[in-house]
Amino acid sequence: MAAGFKIAEPLEYHRSFLKENCRPDGRELSEFRTTTLNIGSISTADGSALVKVGNTTVICGIKAELTNPSVDAPGKGYIVPNVDLPPLCSSRFRPGPPGEQAQAASQFVADVIESSEVVKTEDLCIERGKLCWVLYCDMMCLDYDGNLLDACIIALLAALQNTKLPEVTINTETSAPEVNLEKKQGLNIHKHPVGASFCVFDDSILIVDPTAEEETLSTAQLTLVTDEEDRLCIVHKPGGTPLSGEKLQEVISRATTRQREIQKLIDKVVHSVKTAQ
């Protein structure tokens, strides 16, 4: 009976749970799904991480290449994020060029990198006006079940913390770069931005870390990104119903708690990997 009700009237089915202050998967309204993290799993990348938030799975691989700085910013390198939503992660995505959601996610990640200063692009410059690093940060969703943005930001932050770049010097005689693969150094991570995403049901009920189905049925979606100093880096709200000041305070406080939890998780995993080496 419940299965039939769920298919025929999905919104009413969800409302019957929300009335009891819980959700179809057994979570409370303000509860995130179990989040797990694995780093360094792609041996061919300079840094990588695999994140699961419930069923939503995102892998991030970082590849560093040498290039010339731009004329406008001769003392800076580049960070180029890209989010891929292949058909294998959900039947809602089609093969071919990136769709709207993938493009919006890539832009969101680029905005987070810039506003949070997780890595300063100045740190990626090797010789002013001549040589710098470009970090290609590719995030691919392997299983899509809602809340893509939070999973992407965790995967990116963990992969950046796992990235090691070789020492590069410029030969004074030939002016050619010389790469020393024996000497590798980690990136300087300045800030630890973490996202917290919410959905609004019936213009009034707030739920955290929505599944794909909850996203579809909601009247608004909202993602906040905060860092360890409780600085609000980004509020991303693509349309939908407005939120009251009181509700906004509620989501900010939940976001800062989430930032602590995720930073602790990443630190723990990074530490266990270092110990294992």
PDB file of N, CA, C and O in Angstrom, residues 157-187:
ATOM      1  N   LEU A 157      37.747  19.910  -1.584  1.00  0.00           N
ATOM      2  CA  LEU A 157      38.580  20.306  -0.446  1.00  0.00           C
ATOM      3  C   LEU A 157      39.512  19.159  -0.030  1.00  0.00           C
ATOM      4  O   LEU A 157      40.712  19.369   0.188  1.00  0.00           O
ATOM      5  N   ALA A 158      38.960  17.945   0.012  1.00  0.00           N
ATOM      6  CA  ALA A 158      39.782  16.788   0.409  1.00  0.00           C
ATOM      7  C   ALA A 158      40.850  16.495  -0.637  1.00  0.00           C
ATOM      8  O   ALA A 158      41.999  16.170  -0.301  1.00  0.00           O
ATOM      9  N   ALA A 159      40.500  16.625  -1.930  1.00  0.00           N
ATOM     10  CA  ALA A 159      41.472  16.367  -3.001  1.00  0.00           C
ATOM     11  C   ALA A 159      42.583  17.419  -2.986  1.00  0.00           C
ATOM     12  O   ALA A 159      43.761  17.098  -3.203  1.00  0.00           O
ATOM     13  N   LEU A 160      42.225  18.679  -2.717  1.00  0.00           N
ATOM     14  CA  LEU A 160      43.244  19.738  -2.634  1.00  0.00           C
ATOM     15  C   LEU A 160      44.213  19.453  -1.484  1.00  0.00           C
ATOM     16  O   LEU A 160      45.417  19.656  -1.595  1.00  0.00           O
ATOM     17  N   GLN A 161      43.663  18.940  -0.369  1.00  0.00           N
ATOM     18  CA  GLN A 161      44.524  18.637   0.778  1.00  0.00           C
ATOM     19  C   GLN A 161      45.423  17.442   0.502  1.00  0.00           C
ATOM     20  O   GLN A 161      46.427  17.231   1.169  1.00  0.00           O
ATOM     21  N   ASN A 162      45.036  16.648  -0.503  1.00  0.00           N
ATOM     22  CA  ASN A 162      45.778  15.440  -0.856  1.00  0.00           C
ATOM     23  C   ASN A 162      46.776  15.714  -2.007  1.00  0.00           C
ATOM     24  O   ASN A 162      47.572  14.863  -2.359  1.00  0.00           O
ATOM     25  N   THR A 163      46.713  16.939  -2.584  1.00  0.00           N
ATOM     26  CA  THR A 163      47.526  17.258  -3.768  1.00  0.00           C
ATOM     27  C   THR A 163      48.977  17.585  -3.394  1.00  0.00           C
ATOM     28  O   THR A 163      49.229  18.331  -2.455  1.00  0.00           O
ATOM     29  N   LYS A 164      49.894  16.993  -4.145  1.00  0.00           N
ATOM     30  CA  LYS A 164      51.317  17.298  -3.971  1.00  0.00           C
ATOM     31  C   LYS A 164      51.896  17.700  -5.319  1.00  0.00           C
ATOM     32  O   LYS A 164      51.663  17.025  -6.318  1.00  0.00           O
ATOM     33  N   LEU A 165      52.634  18.823  -5.325  1.00  0.00           N
ATOM     34  CA  LEU A 165      53.228  19.303  -6.572  1.00  0.00           C
ATOM     35  C   LEU A 165      54.750  19.182  -6.507  1.00  0.00           C
ATOM     36  O   LEU A 165      55.359  19.455  -5.471  1.00  0.00           O
ATOM     37  N   PRO A 166      55.374  18.781  -7.623  1.00  0.00           N
ATOM     38  CA  PRO A 166      56.835  18.668  -7.628  1.00  0.00           C
ATOM     39  C   PRO A 166      57.500  20.040  -7.593  1.00  0.00           C
ATOM     40  O   PRO A 166      56.898  21.037  -7.973  1.00  0.00           O
ATOM     41  N   GLU A 167      58.739  20.056  -7.141  1.00  0.00           N
ATOM     42  CA  GLU A 167      59.498  21.309  -7.100  1.00  0.00           C
ATOM     43  C   GLU A 167      59.894  21.692  -8.534  1.00  0.00           C
ATOM     44  O   GLU A 167      60.300  20.838  -9.316  1.00  0.00           O
ATOM     45  N   VAL A 168      59.717  22.966  -8.874  1.00  0.00           N
ATOM     46  CA  VAL A 168      60.062  23.418 -10.229  1.00  0.00           C
ATOM     47  C   VAL A 168      61.034  24.584 -10.131  1.00  0.00           C
ATOM     48  O   VAL A 168      60.810  25.534  -9.379  1.00  0.00           O
ATOM     49  N   THR A 169      62.129  24.493 -10.880  1.00  0.00           N
ATOM     50  CA  THR A 169      63.062  25.615 -10.944  1.00  0.00           C
ATOM     51  C   THR A 169      63.249  25.983 -12.414  1.00  0.00           C
ATOM     52  O   THR A 169      63.028  25.156 -13.301  1.00  0.00           O
ATOM     53  N   ILE A 170      63.642  27.221 -12.651  1.00  0.00           N
ATOM     54  CA  ILE A 170      63.879  27.630 -14.032  1.00  0.00           C
ATOM     55  C   ILE A 170      65.388  27.696 -14.261  1.00  0.00           C
ATOM     56  O   ILE A 170      66.109  28.376 -13.512  1.00  0.00           O
ATOM     57  N   ASN A 171      65.859  26.935 -15.250  1.00  0.00           N
ATOM     58  CA  ASN A 171      67.283  26.902 -15.582  1.00  0.00           C
ATOM     59  C   ASN A 171      67.711  28.284 -16.086  1.00  0.00           C
ATOM     60  O   ASN A 171      67.136  28.807 -17.040  1.00  0.00           O
ATOM     61  N   THR A 172      68.716  28.861 -15.415  1.00  0.00           N
ATOM     62  CA  THR A 172      69.115  30.241 -15.744  1.00  0.00           C
ATOM     63  C   THR A 172      69.716  30.348 -17.149  1.00  0.00           C
ATOM     64  O   THR A 172      69.559  31.355 -17.822  1.00  0.00           O
ATOM     65  N   GLU A 173      70.368  29.286 -17.592  1.00  0.00           N
ATOM     66  CA  GLU A 173      71.006  29.348 -18.917  1.00  0.00           C
ATOM     67  C   GLU A 173      69.998  29.147 -20.055  1.00  0.00           C
ATOM     68  O   GLU A 173      69.979  29.878 -21.037  1.00  0.00           O
ATOM     69  N   THR A 174      69.149  28.110 -19.884  1.00  0.00           N
ATOM     70  CA  THR A 174      68.230  27.780 -20.999  1.00  0.00           C
ATOM     71  C   THR A 174      66.848  28.401 -20.825  1.00  0.00           C
ATOM     72  O   THR A 174      66.021  28.355 -21.730  1.00  0.00           O
ATOM     73  N   SER A 175      66.562  28.918 -19.637  1.00  0.00           N
ATOM     74  CA  SER A 175      65.231  29.458 -19.284  1.00  0.00           C
ATOM     75  C   SER A 175      64.129  28.400 -19.330  1.00  0.00           C
ATOM     76  O   SER A 175      62.947  28.714 -19.331  1.00  0.00           O
ATOM     77  N   ALA A 176      64.539  27.123 -19.372  1.00  0.00           N
ATOM     78  CA  ALA A 176      63.541  26.043 -19.419  1.00  0.00           C
ATOM     79  C   ALA A 176      63.203  25.590 -17.997  1.00  0.00           C
ATOM     80  O   ALA A 176      64.076  25.575 -17.124  1.00  0.00           O
ATOM     81  N   PRO A 177      61.916  25.237 -17.745  1.00  0.00           N
ATOM     82  CA  PRO A 177      61.570  24.751 -16.410  1.00  0.00           C
ATOM     83  C   PRO A 177      62.143  23.348 -16.167  1.00  0.00           C
ATOM     84  O   PRO A 177      62.163  22.523 -17.078  1.00  0.00           O
ATOM     85  N   GLU A 178      62.633  23.119 -14.947  1.00  0.00           N
ATOM     86  CA  GLU A 178      63.133  21.791 -14.589  1.00  0.00           C
ATOM     87  C   GLU A 178      62.309  21.277 -13.419  1.00  0.00           C
ATOM     88  O   GLU A 178      62.204  21.932 -12.386  1.00  0.00           O
ATOM     89  N   VAL A 179      61.722  20.107 -13.631  1.00  0.00           N
ATOM     90  CA  VAL A 179      60.812  19.538 -12.626  1.00  0.00           C
ATOM     91  C   VAL A 179      61.531  18.447 -11.841  1.00  0.00           C
ATOM     92  O   VAL A 179      62.103  17.529 -12.423  1.00  0.00           O
ATOM     93  N   ASN A 180      61.492  18.577 -10.521  1.00  0.00           N
ATOM     94  CA  ASN A 180      62.105  17.567  -9.662  1.00  0.00           C
ATOM     95  C   ASN A 180      60.997  16.725  -9.009  1.00  0.00           C
ATOM     96  O   ASN A 180      60.403  17.130  -8.013  1.00  0.00           O
ATOM     97  N   LEU A 181      60.753  15.542  -9.573  1.00  0.00           N
ATOM     98  CA  LEU A 181      59.659  14.689  -9.080  1.00  0.00           C
ATOM     99  C   LEU A 181      59.983  14.044  -7.733  1.00  0.00           C
ATOM    100  O   LEU A 181      59.101  13.500  -7.071  1.00  0.00           O
ATOM    101  N   GLU A 182      61.271  14.090  -7.347  1.00  0.00           N
ATOM    102  CA  GLU A 182      61.668  13.510  -6.061  1.00  0.00           C
ATOM    103  C   GLU A 182      61.221  14.402  -4.899  1.00  0.00           C
ATOM    104  O   GLU A 182      60.987  13.945  -3.797  1.00  0.00           O
ATOM    105  N   LYS A 183      61.132  15.714  -5.193  1.00  0.00           N
ATOM    106  CA  LYS A 183      60.754  16.664  -4.135  1.00  0.00           C
ATOM    107  C   LYS A 183      59.340  17.162  -4.395  1.00  0.00           C
ATOM    108  O   LYS A 183      59.109  17.948  -5.306  1.00  0.00           O
ATOM    109  N   LYS A 184      58.404  16.694  -3.589  1.00  0.00           N
ATOM    110  CA  LYS A 184      57.012  17.135  -3.777  1.00  0.00           C
ATOM    111  C   LYS A 184      56.513  17.819  -2.515  1.00  0.00           C
ATOM    112  O   LYS A 184      56.885  17.438  -1.399  1.00  0.00           O
ATOM    113  N   GLN A 185      55.668  18.807  -2.718  1.00  0.00           N
ATOM    114  CA  GLN A 185      55.134  19.544  -1.567  1.00  0.00           C
ATOM    115  C   GLN A 185      53.633  19.684  -1.666  1.00  0.00           C
ATOM    116  O   GLN A 185      53.085  19.822  -2.770  1.00  0.00           O
ATOM    117  N   GLY A 186      52.982  19.679  -0.500  1.00  0.00           N
ATOM    118  CA  GLY A 186      51.531  19.857  -0.476  1.00  0.00           C
ATOM    119  C   GLY A 186      51.153  21.304  -0.741  1.00  0.00           C
ATOM    120  O   GLY A 186      51.996  22.202  -0.679  1.00  0.00           O
ATOM    121  N   LEU A 187      49.878  21.524  -1.030  1.00  0.00           N
ATOM    122  CA  LEU A 187      49.383  22.885  -1.255  1.00  0.00           C
ATOM    123  C   LEU A 187      49.166  23.583   0.079  1.00  0.00           C
ATOM    124  O   LEU A 187      48.901  22.926   1.091  1.00  0.00           O
TER     125      LEU A 187
END
